[in-house]
Amino acid sequence: MQGQHADEDEQLELARDLLRLQLTKPSTPSPLSTGQGLVSSDVAKCLETLPFQSLLFSVPAMLSVELPSPLDMVISPADLQMYSCINSYLLSLRRAHIRVTDLWKMTSLRRHHAAPTGADEHAVTLRRRWSARSAALRSSWTTASAAIFFLGETEGYLQTEVVAGMWETFSSWLTGHDARHDRRGDGPAPTSGQVDEDDDLFLPDEASNRGRMADAPPTHDPQTLSTAHARFLATLAHRLLLTQPRFTEALYALLTHIDHLVLHMRRLHSIFISMDLEADAGVVDAFVDLERDEGDVLALLRGVEAKVRRGIEVVVDTLRALENDSKFLDEWEAEGGLTDDDSSGSRRYAPGKIGGIDRLLMKLDFGGWLGSRHDEWHRPGRGTETL
């Protein structure tokens, strides 16, 4: 293809050639090596035991890359394993978000039209049927909306604040250009190599040569690139909270409950369709008791609603505990900006400072009830169960 999408197609073809999605056995997890020594053994153990790889399919899936030369000199197998862990983690959040939002596409489950003028008794029966179903599913839609809000804010923070922010810092170190400075549209600062009007244009100028050398992109040897890339991944895993087992375990349990919520609502939707066919068109299935199935699914749905609400509270409370953890905050703030190497004078890579988890908590506080057990959400008489 040609035109404005030519570059995107080339990148897609390159990704198809290099990326592979492999299914692994659950009983034999591959150990994660420490690579350049920037990842401790405890952190490596936390990363290799992450459960998010099993959320995409029924068996764990791992993303692998066939690196061409000379990229294999910079990116190690340990880096590829860490990329796979980060990819499965972010993809699990995105998958859960898409599955919950797809519930709103089932129009017949959440909406019914007004009865026409002069409607008969059949229209009255239909309205009573839909009103009863709407009242029964009110708490389910409320829980699904809360899950969408939580997933959207969490995914937005991890993707835009953490991943994009750290990549801008790493990219600026690689290329020597500040992406944030370029986005603001500021003009380039005047350099000492600019030619004065009185200077001879045909004579070489040492100042202009020094200016051109300063504007040239920095060059890094493979060992420096490999070390900087390993440090980038180690810091990224820490700031994505992958090294906090109490957070990852609570989040995995929440994503599992959200999957169950979606499955039960879809199952109830199919039961409602079968009941409508039986009542309106006379299509009867003698081997299925639809009323009993409806009661069983509604009971399961009430239970999973409570688990989803409880799971959101546990995750938010875990974030609040991390916000008050001095050791975690010290590790978060330990990394500084770009510094100069004393031996060679070149700039060493150091992850830049980005917004902490207090930014995410401020967004989640907009929901009001998230993480609080003493608000209107859990009071009796609101159509939901008290936890």
C-alpha positions as semicolon CSV with decimal commas, in nm:
position;residue;x (nm);y (nm);z (nm)
1;M;0,000;0,000;0,000
2;Q;0,106;0,355;-0,066
3;G;0,005;0,685;0,085
4;Q;-0,020;0,806;0,441
5;H;-0,047;0,455;0,588
6;A;0,266;0,320;0,419
7;D;0,485;0,358;0,729
8;E;0,224;0,193;0,950
9;D;0,201;-0,102;0,712
10;E;0,578;-0,143;0,711
11;Q;0,582;-0,146;1,090
12;L;0,300;-0,400;1,092
13;E;0,483;-0,628;0,852
14;L;0,801;-0,597;1,058
15;A;0,607;-0,688;1,374
16;R;0,457;-0,990;1,200
17;D;0,803;-1,109;1,104
18;L;0,960;-1,062;1,447
19;L;0,684;-1,118;1,706
20;R;0,565;-1,464;1,807
21;L;0,295;-1,562;2,057
22;Q;0,378;-1,897;2,213
23;L;0,171;-2,114;2,443
24;T;0,362;-2,251;2,741
25;K;0,291;-2,528;2,987
26;P;0,155;-2,406;3,322
27;S;0,364;-2,657;3,518
28;T;0,699;-2,545;3,378
29;P;0,742;-2,167;3,410
30;S;1,060;-2,037;3,252
31;P;1,297;-1,883;3,507
32;L;1,377;-1,516;3,465
33;S;1,747;-1,439;3,476
34;T;1,882;-1,125;3,638
35;G;2,041;-1,003;3,313
36;Q;2,282;-0,713;3,381
37;G;2,245;-0,755;3,755
38;L;2,001;-0,464;3,780
39;V;1,719;-0,701;3,882
40;S;1,756;-0,876;4,215
41;S;1,669;-1,239;4,266
42;D;1,358;-1,149;4,467
43;V;1,231;-0,920;4,191
44;A;1,305;-1,184;3,928
45;K;1,107;-1,438;4,130
46;C;0,813;-1,197;4,153
47;L;0,817;-1,137;3,779
48;E;0,838;-1,503;3,679
49;T;0,542;-1,593;3,905
50;L;0,308;-1,329;3,762
51;P;-0,027;-1,491;3,676
52;F;-0,138;-1,251;3,400
53;Q;-0,009;-1,473;3,118
54;S;-0,307;-1,708;3,164
55;L;-0,577;-1,443;3,117
56;L;-0,555;-1,417;2,738
57;F;-0,614;-1,789;2,668
58;S;-0,695;-2,091;2,879
59;V;-0,322;-2,167;2,899
60;P;-0,032;-1,926;2,963
61;A;0,086;-1,733;2,658
62;M;0,427;-1,571;2,617
63;L;0,534;-1,305;2,367
64;S;0,869;-1,372;2,202
65;V;1,076;-1,175;1,951
66;E;1,321;-1,306;1,694
67;L;1,587;-1,039;1,715
68;P;1,795;-0,972;1,405
69;S;2,156;-0,868;1,424
70;P;2,281;-0,632;1,570
71;L;1,984;-0,591;1,807
72;D;2,076;-0,918;1,978
73;M;2,389;-0,742;2,107
74;V;2,174;-0,493;2,301
75;I;1,857;-0,682;2,397
76;S;1,923;-0,994;2,602
77;P;1,693;-1,296;2,655
78;A;1,622;-1,166;3,006
79;D;1,497;-0,840;2,854
80;L;1,265;-1,033;2,622
81;Q;1,119;-1,223;2,916
82;M;1,057;-0,899;3,099
83;Y;0,891;-0,753;2,788
84;S;0,663;-1,057;2,781
85;C;0,567;-1,005;3,147
86;I;0,491;-0,636;3,092
87;N;0,294;-0,710;2,774
88;S;0,074;-0,974;2,939
89;Y;0,014;-0,740;3,234
90;L;-0,098;-0,443;3,025
91;L;-0,290;-0,664;2,782
92;S;-0,487;-0,820;3,068
93;L;-0,609;-0,478;3,177
94;R;-0,700;-0,382;2,822
95;R;-0,880;-0,711;2,762
96;A;-1,090;-0,675;3,078
97;H;-1,178;-0,317;2,984
98;I;-1,294;-0,419;2,636
99;R;-1,498;-0,714;2,764
100;V;-1,687;-0,502;3,017
101;T;-1,760;-0,223;2,769
102;D;-1,891;-0,480;2,521
103;L;-2,180;-0,547;2,760
104;W;-2,333;-0,216;2,653
105;K;-2,358;-0,348;2,297
106;M;-2,628;-0,593;2,408
107;T;-2,904;-0,340;2,355
108;S;-3,193;-0,574;2,429
109;L;-3,052;-0,643;2,775
110;R;-3,036;-0,283;2,894
111;R;-3,299;-0,087;2,701
112;H;-3,661;-0,116;2,594
113;H;-3,864;0,129;2,390
114;A;-4,178;0,308;2,498
115;A;-4,511;0,143;2,417
116;P;-4,691;0,288;2,114
117;T;-5,019;0,472;2,148
118;G;-5,313;0,237;2,181
119;A;-5,102;-0,063;2,278
120;D;-5,281;-0,385;2,365
121;E;-5,236;-0,618;2,660
122;H;-4,936;-0,785;2,497
123;A;-4,745;-0,456;2,500
124;V;-4,828;-0,411;2,868
125;T;-4,696;-0,761;2,937
126;L;-4,373;-0,684;2,753
127;R;-4,321;-0,362;2,947
128;R;-4,375;-0,539;3,278
129;R;-4,131;-0,809;3,174
130;W;-3,860;-0,560;3,078
131;S;-3,920;-0,350;3,389
132;A;-3,870;-0,653;3,613
133;R;-3,550;-0,747;3,432
134;S;-3,421;-0,391;3,448
135;A;-3,478;-0,379;3,822
136;A;-3,304;-0,715;3,866
137;L;-2,996;-0,602;3,670
138;R;-2,966;-0,251;3,811
139;S;-2,694;-0,347;4,058
140;S;-2,512;-0,544;3,787
141;W;-2,492;-0,241;3,559
142;T;-2,377;-0,026;3,851
143;T;-2,097;-0,271;3,930
144;A;-1,998;-0,293;3,563
145;S;-1,984;0,087;3,540
146;A;-1,761;0,101;3,846
147;A;-1,532;-0,161;3,694
148;I;-1,508;0,040;3,370
149;F;-1,417;0,353;3,564
150;F;-1,149;0,173;3,762
151;L;-1,000;-0,006;3,460
152;G;-1,004;0,307;3,245
153;E;-0,825;0,523;3,500
154;T;-0,573;0,253;3,592
155;E;-0,496;0,168;3,231
156;G;-0,467;0,535;3,139
157;Y;-0,222;0,601;3,421
158;L;-0,002;0,302;3,341
159;Q;0,002;0,369;2,967
160;T;0,031;0,748;2,954
161;E;0,204;0,840;3,278
162;V;0,441;0,547;3,328
163;V;0,510;0,379;2,993
164;A;0,494;0,689;2,773
165;G;0,679;0,904;3,027
166;M;0,965;0,661;3,069
167;W;0,992;0,601;2,695
168;E;1,024;0,976;2,633
169;T;1,316;0,990;2,875
170;F;1,485;0,685;2,725
171;S;1,426;0,806;2,368
172;S;1,567;1,150;2,447
173;W;1,880;0,985;2,586
174;L;1,916;0,774;2,271
175;T;1,861;1,051;2,018
176;G;1,973;1,355;2,213
177;H;1,641;1,535;2,150
178;D;1,385;1,618;2,414
179;A;1,046;1,500;2,285
180;R;0,857;1,713;2,536
181;H;1,051;2,022;2,423
182;D;0,966;1,945;2,060
183;R;0,594;1,904;2,138
184;R;0,580;2,247;2,299
185;G;0,691;2,397;1,968
186;D;0,974;2,602;2,116
187;G;1,231;2,718;1,866
188;P;1,588;2,594;1,889
189;A;1,811;2,788;2,121
190;P;2,081;2,997;1,953
191;T;2,415;2,820;1,951
192;S;2,763;2,955;1,966
193;G;2,820;2,827;1,615
194;Q;2,586;3,074;1,447
195;V;2,765;3,287;1,186
196;D;2,790;3,660;1,244
197;E;2,726;3,901;0,960
198;D;3,086;4,033;0,973
199;D;3,244;3,685;0,952
200;D;3,377;3,548;0,627
201;L;3,143;3,278;0,500
202;F;3,419;3,105;0,302
203;L;3,664;3,062;0,590
204;P;3,631;2,771;0,833
205;D;3,508;2,869;1,175
206;E;3,603;2,661;1,477
207;A;3,297;2,779;1,671
208;S;3,062;2,661;1,396
209;N;3,235;2,324;1,387
210;R;3,191;2,288;1,761
211;G;2,823;2,381;1,725
212;R;2,766;2,116;1,460
213;M;2,938;1,857;1,676
214;A;2,716;1,953;1,969
215;D;2,402;1,917;1,756
216;A;2,504;1,572;1,631
217;P;2,316;1,279;1,789
218;P;2,507;1,102;2,066
219;T;2,677;0,773;1,996
220;H;2,673;0,485;2,244
221;D;2,863;0,161;2,239
222;P;2,668;-0,170;2,257
223;Q;2,761;-0,231;2,620
224;T;2,630;0,111;2,724
225;L;2,310;0,058;2,526
226;S;2,256;-0,286;2,679
227;T;2,310;-0,160;3,033
228;A;2,083;0,141;2,981
229;H;1,811;-0,075;2,826
230;A;1,824;-0,322;3,114
231;R;1,799;-0,036;3,361
232;F;1,505;0,107;3,168
233;L;1,317;-0,224;3,186
234;A;1,395;-0,280;3,554
235;T;1,268;0,067;3,645
236;L;0,964;0,026;3,421
237;A;0,868;-0,300;3,592
238;H;0,901;-0,133;3,932
239;R;0,692;0,170;3,836
240;L;0,427;-0,051;3,679
241;L;0,398;-0,210;4,026
242;L;0,493;-0,552;3,890
243;T;0,739;-0,597;4,176
244;Q;0,464;-0,561;4,439
245;P;0,306;-0,906;4,491
246;R;0,025;-0,775;4,711
247;F;-0,088;-0,545;4,429
248;T;-0,052;-0,794;4,144
249;E;-0,233;-1,069;4,335
250;A;-0,523;-0,838;4,422
251;L;-0,543;-0,708;4,065
252;Y;-0,538;-1,058;3,918
253;A;-0,823;-1,165;4,148
254;L;-1,021;-0,858;4,044
255;L;-0,971;-0,927;3,672
256;T;-1,086;-1,285;3,726
257;H;-1,404;-1,167;3,901
258;I;-1,469;-0,918;3,619
259;D;-1,447;-1,204;3,369
260;H;-1,703;-1,397;3,572
261;L;-1,931;-1,093;3,583
262;V;-1,922;-1,063;3,205
263;L;-1,982;-1,435;3,155
264;H;-2,284;-1,442;3,388
265;M;-2,442;-1,138;3,225
266;R;-2,399;-1,288;2,879
267;R;-2,542;-1,617;3,002
268;L;-2,841;-1,435;3,151
269;H;-2,891;-1,252;2,822
270;S;-2,913;-1,581;2,633
271;I;-3,162;-1,714;2,889
272;F;-3,380;-1,405;2,846
273;I;-3,379;-1,454;2,468
274;S;-3,487;-1,818;2,508
275;M;-3,763;-1,721;2,752
276;D;-3,892;-1,457;2,510
277;L;-3,902;-1,711;2,228
278;E;-4,090;-1,954;2,449
279;A;-4,343;-1,696;2,568
280;D;-4,396;-1,504;2,243
281;A;-4,326;-1,752;1,962
282;G;-4,396;-2,085;2,131
283;V;-4,041;-2,219;2,086
284;V;-4,012;-2,468;2,373
285;D;-3,705;-2,665;2,474
286;A;-3,823;-2,958;2,684
287;F;-3,473;-3,037;2,813
288;V;-3,410;-2,695;2,970
289;D;-3,574;-2,535;3,273
290;L;-3,529;-2,168;3,190
291;E;-3,682;-2,031;3,509
292;R;-3,451;-2,240;3,726
293;D;-3,152;-2,141;3,512
294;E;-3,249;-1,775;3,547
295;G;-3,261;-1,803;3,924
296;D;-2,926;-1,983;3,940
297;V;-2,752;-1,729;3,717
298;L;-2,900;-1,435;3,909
299;A;-2,773;-1,586;4,235
300;L;-2,427;-1,630;4,085
301;L;-2,443;-1,277;3,949
302;R;-2,520;-1,132;4,293
303;G;-2,223;-1,315;4,438
304;V;-1,978;-1,203;4,172
305;E;-2,101;-0,842;4,203
306;A;-1,996;-0,842;4,566
307;K;-1,660;-0,994;4,472
308;V;-1,596;-0,727;4,208
309;R;-1,681;-0,444;4,448
310;R;-1,469;-0,601;4,716
311;G;-1,185;-0,658;4,469
312;I;-1,183;-0,292;4,363
313;E;-1,166;-0,187;4,726
314;V;-0,877;-0,423;4,797
315;V;-0,677;-0,293;4,499
316;V;-0,737;0,071;4,591
317;D;-0,652;0,007;4,956
318;T;-0,330;-0,162;4,841
319;L;-0,243;0,148;4,639
320;R;-0,306;0,364;4,945
321;A;-0,078;0,140;5,151
322;L;0,196;0,172;4,887
323;E;0,152;0,549;4,889
324;N;0,233;0,548;5,261
325;D;0,516;0,294;5,233
326;S;0,841;0,484;5,287
327;K;1,057;0,207;5,140
328;F;0,852;0,195;4,821
329;L;0,856;0,574;4,788
330;D;1,232;0,586;4,842
331;E;1,283;0,335;4,562
332;W;1,046;0,533;4,339
333;E;1,230;0,860;4,395
334;A;1,579;0,708;4,393
335;E;1,625;0,755;4,020
336;G;1,730;1,102;3,906
337;G;1,770;1,272;3,573
338;L;2,043;1,246;3,314
339;T;2,393;1,282;3,452
340;D;2,740;1,315;3,307
341;D;2,986;1,029;3,320
342;D;3,300;1,136;3,495
343;S;3,524;0,904;3,295
344;S;3,414;0,970;2,937
345;G;3,208;1,288;2,968
346;S;2,909;1,127;2,793
347;R;2,566;1,128;2,942
348;R;2,461;0,816;3,127
349;Y;2,100;0,704;3,119
350;A;1,897;0,753;3,434
351;P;1,517;0,714;3,437
352;G;1,343;1,048;3,469
353;K;1,098;1,133;3,741
354;I;0,731;1,075;3,662
355;G;0,410;1,114;3,856
356;G;0,366;0,874;4,143
357;I;0,069;0,658;4,230
358;D;-0,086;0,957;4,407
359;R;-0,192;1,073;4,059
360;L;-0,384;0,750;4,008
361;L;-0,538;0,769;4,354
362;M;-0,657;1,126;4,292
363;K;-0,839;1,004;3,980
364;L;-0,988;0,706;4,163
365;D;-1,103;0,932;4,445
366;F;-1,332;1,098;4,192
367;G;-1,547;0,785;4,217
368;G;-1,608;0,863;4,583
369;W;-1,677;0,510;4,700
370;L;-1,361;0,341;4,569
371;G;-1,159;0,201;4,855
372;S;-1,401;0,321;5,125
373;R;-1,610;0,079;5,327
374;H;-1,815;0,337;5,511
375;D;-2,010;0,514;5,239
376;E;-2,346;0,484;5,070
377;W;-2,226;0,197;4,850
378;H;-2,261;-0,067;5,121
379;R;-2,565;0,056;5,308
380;P;-2,869;-0,170;5,299
381;G;-3,167;-0,077;5,090
382;R;-2,974;0,026;4,777
383;G;-3,038;-0,291;4,576
384;T;-2,695;-0,438;4,662
385;E;-2,571;-0,669;4,929
386;T;-2,383;-0,550;5,233
387;L;-2,028;-0,680;5,242
